[in-house]
Amino acid sequence: MSSMTKIQTAQGLSTLSRDDDTESMLSDLHKLQTKPLWTQMSRLNPPLPNPKATPHLWKYDDIRPHLLRAGELVSEKQAERRVLMLINPARDAPYTTDTVYAGLQLVMPNETAPAHRHTAFAMRFIIEGSGGFTAVHGRRIKMQRGDVILTPTWNWHDHGKDGSGPMIWLDGLDLPNFVHFPVHFVEHYKDPRYPAENVDSSSSPIVFPWAQMKARLDAKNEDYVIEHYLKIDGSEVSKTLGGRAEKLALGRSSTPTLETASSVYHVVEGSGKTIVGEKMIEWEKGDTFCIPAWHKYQHFANVRETSYLYRFDDTPMLKALGFYRNETMDVESLVS
């Protein structure tokens, strides 16, 4: 055997021995409930955001018949909350995106969705119906199409319906947070309804009437208008979720956007399409769609009519944590 062959053989044996020693070490670490970071560095520290959720569209006309059928088959006592969750195809409940949850809730005539309260914050967009109401910690609020009604953290609340026909709205909650932070509480009230008095929804701090929001949008003679849902003092409606309404003039488009926020959109009026990454979502009145974090998107209104969109998102939470970022920002401004 030549000296070169002896060296190569020795190197090979050395490599095999080192591999065996490494495998032995990893096995020992596993028994101690430890893992080496270097084997998972790229997964745990990706160079760009890598959301699991994918863009998706929920067609209202397709879902509505099933929601109404649930109203016939499942009582409010059985369900407590008769909701069809909008589940992202890449995830399981409660994920509509990786950080926000959406669901379509139904209350039928003379029903009561019983009073409870929870840690999660909720904002509700009223889609259809009349005679419905929600009572939030002693304030009974009439539901009207297009209104956004808040349910702040730990407020007693129940829902009801007078008159005929269904009452349907879009729930938006921060429920995915409580998968990451297992700190959620729920408490049920002793009676189906929490004591409440009627309030003027046009002046309540937890109600945003659509008539007022639409007037603000229409007051600006621009192709693309954004108006945020904010408290009287100008702050966000919650620490975790925020909302806004958007107007797209007929045939016009929004500004292309790439941001770390993820959002759920509902089509109030009109029709059009949204390009999310390489996917095209074609929407019309009543539809709901989601945009995960760090997916570039742009809305386009149909040439036939002006379109109005409602959106809720996780922007307040991301900004509070210092995680919000978009492609137009100076990244050096993020240095703390």
mmCIF file of N, CA, C and O in Angstrom, residues 176-242:
data_model
loop_
_atom_site.group_PDB
_atom_site.id
_atom_site.type_symbol
_atom_site.label_atom_id
_atom_site.label_comp_id
_atom_site.label_asym_id
_atom_site.label_seq_id
_atom_site.Cartn_x
_atom_site.Cartn_y
_atom_site.Cartn_z
ATOM 1 N N PRO A 176 -55.418 33.326 17.175
ATOM 2 C CA PRO A 176 -54.136 32.608 16.981
ATOM 3 C C PRO A 176 -53.069 32.984 17.996
ATOM 4 O O PRO A 176 -52.185 32.176 18.286
ATOM 5 N N ASN A 177 -53.156 34.190 18.546
ATOM 6 C CA ASN A 177 -52.166 34.585 19.556
ATOM 7 C C ASN A 177 -52.159 33.633 20.740
ATOM 8 O O ASN A 177 -51.120 33.406 21.371
ATOM 9 N N PHE A 178 -53.334 33.080 21.040
ATOM 10 C CA PHE A 178 -53.453 32.268 22.244
ATOM 11 C C PHE A 178 -53.035 30.821 22.023
ATOM 12 O O PHE A 178 -53.065 30.015 22.948
ATOM 13 N N VAL A 179 -52.631 30.512 20.788
ATOM 14 C CA VAL A 179 -51.920 29.263 20.545
ATOM 15 C C VAL A 179 -50.458 29.456 20.944
ATOM 16 O O VAL A 179 -49.839 28.594 21.567
ATOM 17 N N HIS A 180 -49.916 30.626 20.588
ATOM 18 C CA HIS A 180 -48.523 30.941 20.934
ATOM 19 C C HIS A 180 -48.390 31.310 22.414
ATOM 20 O O HIS A 180 -47.414 30.956 23.070
ATOM 21 N N PHE A 181 -49.385 32.068 22.915
ATOM 22 C CA PHE A 181 -49.394 32.484 24.317
ATOM 23 C C PHE A 181 -50.592 31.809 24.998
ATOM 24 O O PHE A 181 -51.720 32.284 24.873
ATOM 25 N N PRO A 182 -50.388 30.713 25.708
ATOM 26 C CA PRO A 182 -51.512 29.963 26.291
ATOM 27 C C PRO A 182 -52.054 30.641 27.543
ATOM 28 O O PRO A 182 -51.976 30.115 28.659
ATOM 29 N N VAL A 183 -52.644 31.830 27.346
ATOM 30 C CA VAL A 183 -53.087 32.641 28.478
ATOM 31 C C VAL A 183 -54.536 33.091 28.305
ATOM 32 O O VAL A 183 -54.937 34.126 28.849
ATOM 33 N N HIS A 184 -55.325 32.335 27.547
ATOM 34 C CA HIS A 184 -56.698 32.745 27.269
ATOM 35 C C HIS A 184 -57.659 32.257 28.350
ATOM 36 O O HIS A 184 -57.556 31.124 28.828
ATOM 37 N N PHE A 185 -58.610 33.144 28.725
ATOM 38 C CA PHE A 185 -59.648 32.805 29.692
ATOM 39 C C PHE A 185 -61.020 33.041 29.062
ATOM 40 O O PHE A 185 -61.193 33.965 28.262
ATOM 41 N N VAL A 186 -62.003 32.217 29.432
ATOM 42 C CA VAL A 186 -63.399 32.394 29.044
ATOM 43 C C VAL A 186 -64.263 32.193 30.280
ATOM 44 O O VAL A 186 -64.025 31.276 31.073
ATOM 45 N N GLU A 187 -65.261 33.049 30.441
ATOM 46 C CA GLU A 187 -66.199 32.924 31.553
ATOM 47 C C GLU A 187 -67.623 33.062 31.016
ATOM 48 O O GLU A 187 -67.893 33.938 30.183
ATOM 49 N N HIS A 188 -68.544 32.212 31.474
ATOM 50 C CA HIS A 188 -69.936 32.245 31.041
ATOM 51 C C HIS A 188 -70.789 32.916 32.104
ATOM 52 O O HIS A 188 -70.649 32.625 33.300
ATOM 53 N N TYR A 189 -71.681 33.788 31.643
ATOM 54 C CA TYR A 189 -72.565 34.489 32.569
ATOM 55 C C TYR A 189 -73.647 33.534 33.069
ATOM 56 O O TYR A 189 -73.996 32.560 32.401
ATOM 57 N N LYS A 190 -74.209 33.822 34.254
ATOM 58 C CA LYS A 190 -75.179 32.921 34.872
ATOM 59 C C LYS A 190 -76.505 32.868 34.116
ATOM 60 O O LYS A 190 -77.243 31.879 34.218
ATOM 61 N N ASP A 191 -76.827 33.909 33.347
ATOM 62 C CA ASP A 191 -78.050 33.961 32.557
ATOM 63 C C ASP A 191 -77.701 34.075 31.080
ATOM 64 O O ASP A 191 -76.585 34.480 30.724
ATOM 65 N N PRO A 192 -78.646 33.752 30.186
ATOM 66 C CA PRO A 192 -78.358 33.853 28.746
ATOM 67 C C PRO A 192 -77.967 35.258 28.305
ATOM 68 O O PRO A 192 -77.132 35.414 27.411
ATOM 69 N N ARG A 193 -78.571 36.276 28.956
ATOM 70 C CA ARG A 193 -78.263 37.656 28.576
ATOM 71 C C ARG A 193 -77.730 38.434 29.768
ATOM 72 O O ARG A 193 -78.229 38.311 30.887
ATOM 73 N N TYR A 194 -76.724 39.243 29.487
ATOM 74 C CA TYR A 194 -76.170 40.141 30.488
ATOM 75 C C TYR A 194 -77.046 41.405 30.513
ATOM 76 O O TYR A 194 -77.428 41.912 29.458
ATOM 77 N N PRO A 195 -77.385 41.932 31.684
ATOM 78 C CA PRO A 195 -78.254 43.117 31.745
ATOM 79 C C PRO A 195 -77.712 44.269 30.909
ATOM 80 O O PRO A 195 -76.534 44.636 31.026
ATOM 81 N N ALA A 196 -78.564 44.829 30.045
ATOM 82 C CA ALA A 196 -78.087 45.870 29.131
ATOM 83 C C ALA A 196 -79.192 46.855 28.799
ATOM 84 O O ALA A 196 -80.380 46.528 28.874
ATOM 85 N N GLU A 197 -78.797 48.059 28.434
ATOM 86 C CA GLU A 197 -79.716 49.101 28.001
ATOM 87 C C GLU A 197 -79.358 49.529 26.588
ATOM 88 O O GLU A 197 -78.180 49.500 26.198
ATOM 89 N N ASN A 198 -80.376 49.956 25.830
ATOM 90 C CA ASN A 198 -80.139 50.411 24.467
ATOM 91 C C ASN A 198 -79.273 51.668 24.464
ATOM 92 O O ASN A 198 -79.429 52.551 25.326
ATOM 93 N N VAL A 199 -78.346 51.738 23.514
ATOM 94 C CA VAL A 199 -77.510 52.927 23.361
ATOM 95 C C VAL A 199 -77.595 53.414 21.917
ATOM 96 O O VAL A 199 -77.958 52.668 21.008
ATOM 97 N N ASP A 200 -77.253 54.670 21.726
ATOM 98 C CA ASP A 200 -77.244 55.271 20.390
ATOM 99 C C ASP A 200 -75.980 54.811 19.667
ATOM 100 O O ASP A 200 -74.870 55.215 20.029
ATOM 101 N N SER A 201 -76.153 53.970 18.655
ATOM 102 C CA SER A 201 -74.981 53.422 17.970
ATOM 103 C C SER A 201 -74.201 54.475 17.204
ATOM 104 O O SER A 201 -73.021 54.271 16.895
ATOM 105 N N SER A 202 -74.820 55.610 16.903
ATOM 106 C CA SER A 202 -74.117 56.648 16.135
ATOM 107 C C SER A 202 -73.083 57.381 16.965
ATOM 108 O O SER A 202 -72.214 58.078 16.427
ATOM 109 N N SER A 203 -73.164 57.228 18.296
ATOM 110 C CA SER A 203 -72.226 57.948 19.151
ATOM 111 C C SER A 203 -71.483 57.041 20.127
ATOM 112 O O SER A 203 -70.720 57.515 20.963
ATOM 113 N N SER A 204 -71.703 55.725 20.037
ATOM 114 C CA SER A 204 -71.033 54.807 20.940
ATOM 115 C C SER A 204 -69.559 54.661 20.569
ATOM 116 O O SER A 204 -69.224 54.553 19.386
ATOM 117 N N PRO A 205 -68.661 54.625 21.546
ATOM 118 C CA PRO A 205 -67.230 54.492 21.237
ATOM 119 C C PRO A 205 -66.842 53.116 20.702
ATOM 120 O O PRO A 205 -65.726 52.942 20.217
ATOM 121 N N ILE A 206 -67.732 52.134 20.799
ATOM 122 C CA ILE A 206 -67.397 50.795 20.298
ATOM 123 C C ILE A 206 -68.134 50.472 18.993
ATOM 124 O O ILE A 206 -68.115 49.325 18.547
ATOM 125 N N VAL A 207 -68.755 51.480 18.394
ATOM 126 C CA VAL A 207 -69.469 51.285 17.130
ATOM 127 C C VAL A 207 -68.954 52.266 16.089
ATOM 128 O O VAL A 207 -68.780 53.459 16.368
ATOM 129 N N PHE A 208 -68.737 51.755 14.873
ATOM 130 C CA PHE A 208 -68.327 52.587 13.746
ATOM 131 C C PHE A 208 -69.358 52.405 12.638
ATOM 132 O O PHE A 208 -69.283 51.455 11.857
ATOM 133 N N PRO A 209 -70.359 53.297 12.567
ATOM 134 C CA PRO A 209 -71.413 53.155 11.558
ATOM 135 C C PRO A 209 -70.848 53.267 10.140
ATOM 136 O O PRO A 209 -70.002 54.129 9.859
ATOM 137 N N TRP A 210 -71.336 52.395 9.253
ATOM 138 C CA TRP A 210 -70.862 52.409 7.880
ATOM 139 C C TRP A 210 -71.196 53.725 7.184
ATOM 140 O O TRP A 210 -70.413 54.227 6.373
ATOM 141 N N ALA A 211 -72.362 54.312 7.492
ATOM 142 C CA ALA A 211 -72.751 55.570 6.845
ATOM 143 C C ALA A 211 -71.700 56.649 7.089
ATOM 144 O O ALA A 211 -71.351 57.416 6.179
ATOM 145 N N GLN A 212 -71.179 56.701 8.311
ATOM 146 C CA GLN A 212 -70.158 57.700 8.630
ATOM 147 C C GLN A 212 -68.825 57.378 7.960
ATOM 148 O O GLN A 212 -68.143 58.272 7.438
ATOM 149 N N MET A 213 -68.445 56.097 7.959
ATOM 150 C CA MET A 213 -67.183 55.709 7.335
ATOM 151 C C MET A 213 -67.227 55.935 5.825
ATOM 152 O O MET A 213 -66.266 56.452 5.234
ATOM 153 N N LYS A 214 -68.326 55.568 5.187
ATOM 154 C CA LYS A 214 -68.446 55.762 3.739
ATOM 155 C C LYS A 214 -68.383 57.244 3.380
ATOM 156 O O LYS A 214 -67.764 57.630 2.379
ATOM 157 N N ALA A 215 -68.997 58.086 4.212
ATOM 158 C CA ALA A 215 -68.953 59.532 3.960
ATOM 159 C C ALA A 215 -67.520 60.049 4.022
ATOM 160 O O ALA A 215 -67.123 60.919 3.214
ATOM 161 N N ARG A 216 -66.727 59.523 4.951
ATOM 162 C CA ARG A 216 -65.323 59.931 5.040
ATOM 163 C C ARG A 216 -64.545 59.496 3.805
ATOM 164 O O ARG A 216 -63.704 60.239 3.290
ATOM 165 N N LEU A 217 -64.821 58.297 3.325
ATOM 166 C CA LEU A 217 -64.144 57.803 2.122
ATOM 167 C C LEU A 217 -64.520 58.626 0.908
ATOM 168 O O LEU A 217 -63.667 59.004 0.083
ATOM 169 N N ASP A 218 -65.804 58.923 0.771
ATOM 170 C CA ASP A 218 -66.296 59.641 -0.405
ATOM 171 C C ASP A 218 -65.913 61.118 -0.395
ATOM 172 O O ASP A 218 -65.939 61.781 -1.435
ATOM 173 N N ALA A 219 -65.565 61.647 0.782
ATOM 174 C CA ALA A 219 -65.198 63.060 0.885
ATOM 175 C C ALA A 219 -63.877 63.362 0.186
ATOM 176 O O ALA A 219 -63.589 64.517 -0.143
ATOM 177 N N LYS A 220 -63.079 62.321 -0.031
ATOM 178 C CA LYS A 220 -61.778 62.508 -0.691
ATOM 179 C C LYS A 220 -61.889 62.095 -2.148
ATOM 180 O O LYS A 220 -62.204 60.946 -2.462
ATOM 181 N N ASN A 221 -61.640 63.034 -3.020
ATOM 182 C CA ASN A 221 -61.756 62.794 -4.461
ATOM 183 C C ASN A 221 -60.448 62.204 -4.993
ATOM 184 O O ASN A 221 -59.706 62.840 -5.735
ATOM 185 N N GLU A 222 -60.193 60.956 -4.578
ATOM 186 C CA GLU A 222 -58.971 60.282 -4.988
ATOM 187 C C GLU A 222 -59.308 58.887 -5.500
ATOM 188 O O GLU A 222 -60.367 58.329 -5.188
ATOM 189 N N ASP A 223 -58.388 58.315 -6.292
ATOM 190 C CA ASP A 223 -58.638 56.989 -6.870
ATOM 191 C C ASP A 223 -58.611 55.886 -5.818
ATOM 192 O O ASP A 223 -59.323 54.886 -5.939
ATOM 193 N N TYR A 224 -57.778 56.067 -4.801
ATOM 194 C CA TYR A 224 -57.642 55.051 -3.759
ATOM 195 C C TYR A 224 -57.580 55.757 -2.425
ATOM 196 O O TYR A 224 -56.715 56.607 -2.185
ATOM 197 N N VAL A 225 -58.518 55.422 -1.533
ATOM 198 C CA VAL A 225 -58.626 56.105 -0.247
ATOM 199 C C VAL A 225 -58.630 55.070 0.877
ATOM 200 O O VAL A 225 -59.282 54.026 0.769
ATOM 201 N N ILE A 226 -57.902 55.367 1.940
ATOM 202 C CA ILE A 226 -57.879 54.525 3.146
ATOM 203 C C ILE A 226 -58.314 55.364 4.333
ATOM 204 O O ILE A 226 -57.831 56.484 4.527
ATOM 205 N N GLU A 227 -59.251 54.844 5.130
ATOM 206 C CA GLU A 227 -59.655 55.478 6.387
ATOM 207 C C GLU A 227 -59.589 54.423 7.489
ATOM 208 O O GLU A 227 -60.158 53.345 7.357
ATOM 209 N N HIS A 228 -58.902 54.744 8.571
ATOM 210 C CA HIS A 228 -58.717 53.786 9.656
ATOM 211 C C HIS A 228 -59.833 53.879 10.693
ATOM 212 O O HIS A 228 -60.387 54.952 10.941
ATOM 213 N N TYR A 229 -60.136 52.733 11.299
ATOM 214 C CA TYR A 229 -61.021 52.699 12.456
ATOM 215 C C TYR A 229 -60.158 52.975 13.685
ATOM 216 O O TYR A 229 -59.264 52.186 14.014
ATOM 217 N N LEU A 230 -60.427 54.104 14.347
ATOM 218 C CA LEU A 230 -59.616 54.516 15.485
ATOM 219 C C LEU A 230 -60.517 54.968 16.638
ATOM 220 O O LEU A 230 -61.665 55.378 16.427
ATOM 221 N N LYS A 231 -59.978 54.928 17.839
ATOM 222 C CA LYS A 231 -60.693 55.457 18.993
ATOM 223 C C LYS A 231 -60.769 56.982 18.897
ATOM 224 O O LYS A 231 -60.092 57.606 18.067
ATOM 225 N N ILE A 232 -61.570 57.567 19.756
ATOM 226 C CA ILE A 232 -61.754 59.018 19.735
ATOM 227 C C ILE A 232 -60.435 59.756 19.910
ATOM 228 O O ILE A 232 -60.210 60.817 19.321
ATOM 229 N N ASP A 233 -59.525 59.183 20.698
ATOM 230 C CA ASP A 233 -58.236 59.838 20.932
ATOM 231 C C ASP A 233 -57.221 59.572 19.825
ATOM 232 O O ASP A 233 -56.057 59.977 19.922
ATOM 233 N N GLY A 234 -57.648 58.868 18.768
ATOM 234 C CA GLY A 234 -56.762 58.609 17.643
ATOM 235 C C GLY A 234 -55.940 57.345 17.753
ATOM 236 O O GLY A 234 -55.179 57.018 16.841
ATOM 237 N N SER A 235 -56.084 56.612 18.842
ATOM 238 C CA SER A 235 -55.322 55.377 19.020
ATOM 239 C C SER A 235 -56.031 54.209 18.346
ATOM 240 O O SER A 235 -57.208 54.288 17.969
ATOM 241 N N GLU A 236 -55.313 53.095 18.205
ATOM 242 C CA GLU A 236 -55.883 51.903 17.580
ATOM 243 C C GLU A 236 -57.020 51.343 18.442
ATOM 244 O O GLU A 236 -57.069 51.566 19.649
ATOM 245 N N VAL A 237 -57.924 50.597 17.806
ATOM 246 C CA VAL A 237 -59.076 50.058 18.533
ATOM 247 C C VAL A 237 -58.668 48.993 19.539
ATOM 248 O O VAL A 237 -59.414 48.704 20.473
ATOM 249 N N SER A 238 -57.505 48.385 19.340
ATOM 250 C CA SER A 238 -57.002 47.416 20.314
ATOM 251 C C SER A 238 -55.489 47.344 20.206
ATOM 252 O O SER A 238 -54.887 47.908 19.283
ATOM 253 N N LYS A 239 -54.875 46.617 21.129
ATOM 254 C CA LYS A 239 -53.429 46.436 21.111
ATOM 255 C C LYS A 239 -53.005 45.347 20.139
ATOM 256 O O LYS A 239 -51.821 45.232 19.807
ATOM 257 N N THR A 240 -53.974 44.538 19.684
ATOM 258 C CA THR A 240 -53.633 43.403 18.831
ATOM 259 C C THR A 240 -54.174 43.519 17.419
ATOM 260 O O THR A 240 -53.509 43.153 16.462
ATOM 261 N N LEU A 241 -55.406 44.020 17.274
ATOM 262 C CA LEU A 241 -56.034 44.131 15.956
ATOM 263 C C LEU A 241 -56.367 45.571 15.623
ATOM 264 O O LEU A 241 -56.700 46.366 16.502
ATOM 265 N N GLY A 242 -56.281 45.884 14.342
ATOM 266 C CA GLY A 242 -56.698 47.179 13.840
ATOM 267 C C GLY A 242 -57.576 46.982 12.623
ATOM 268 O O GLY A 242 -57.664 45.880 12.069
#
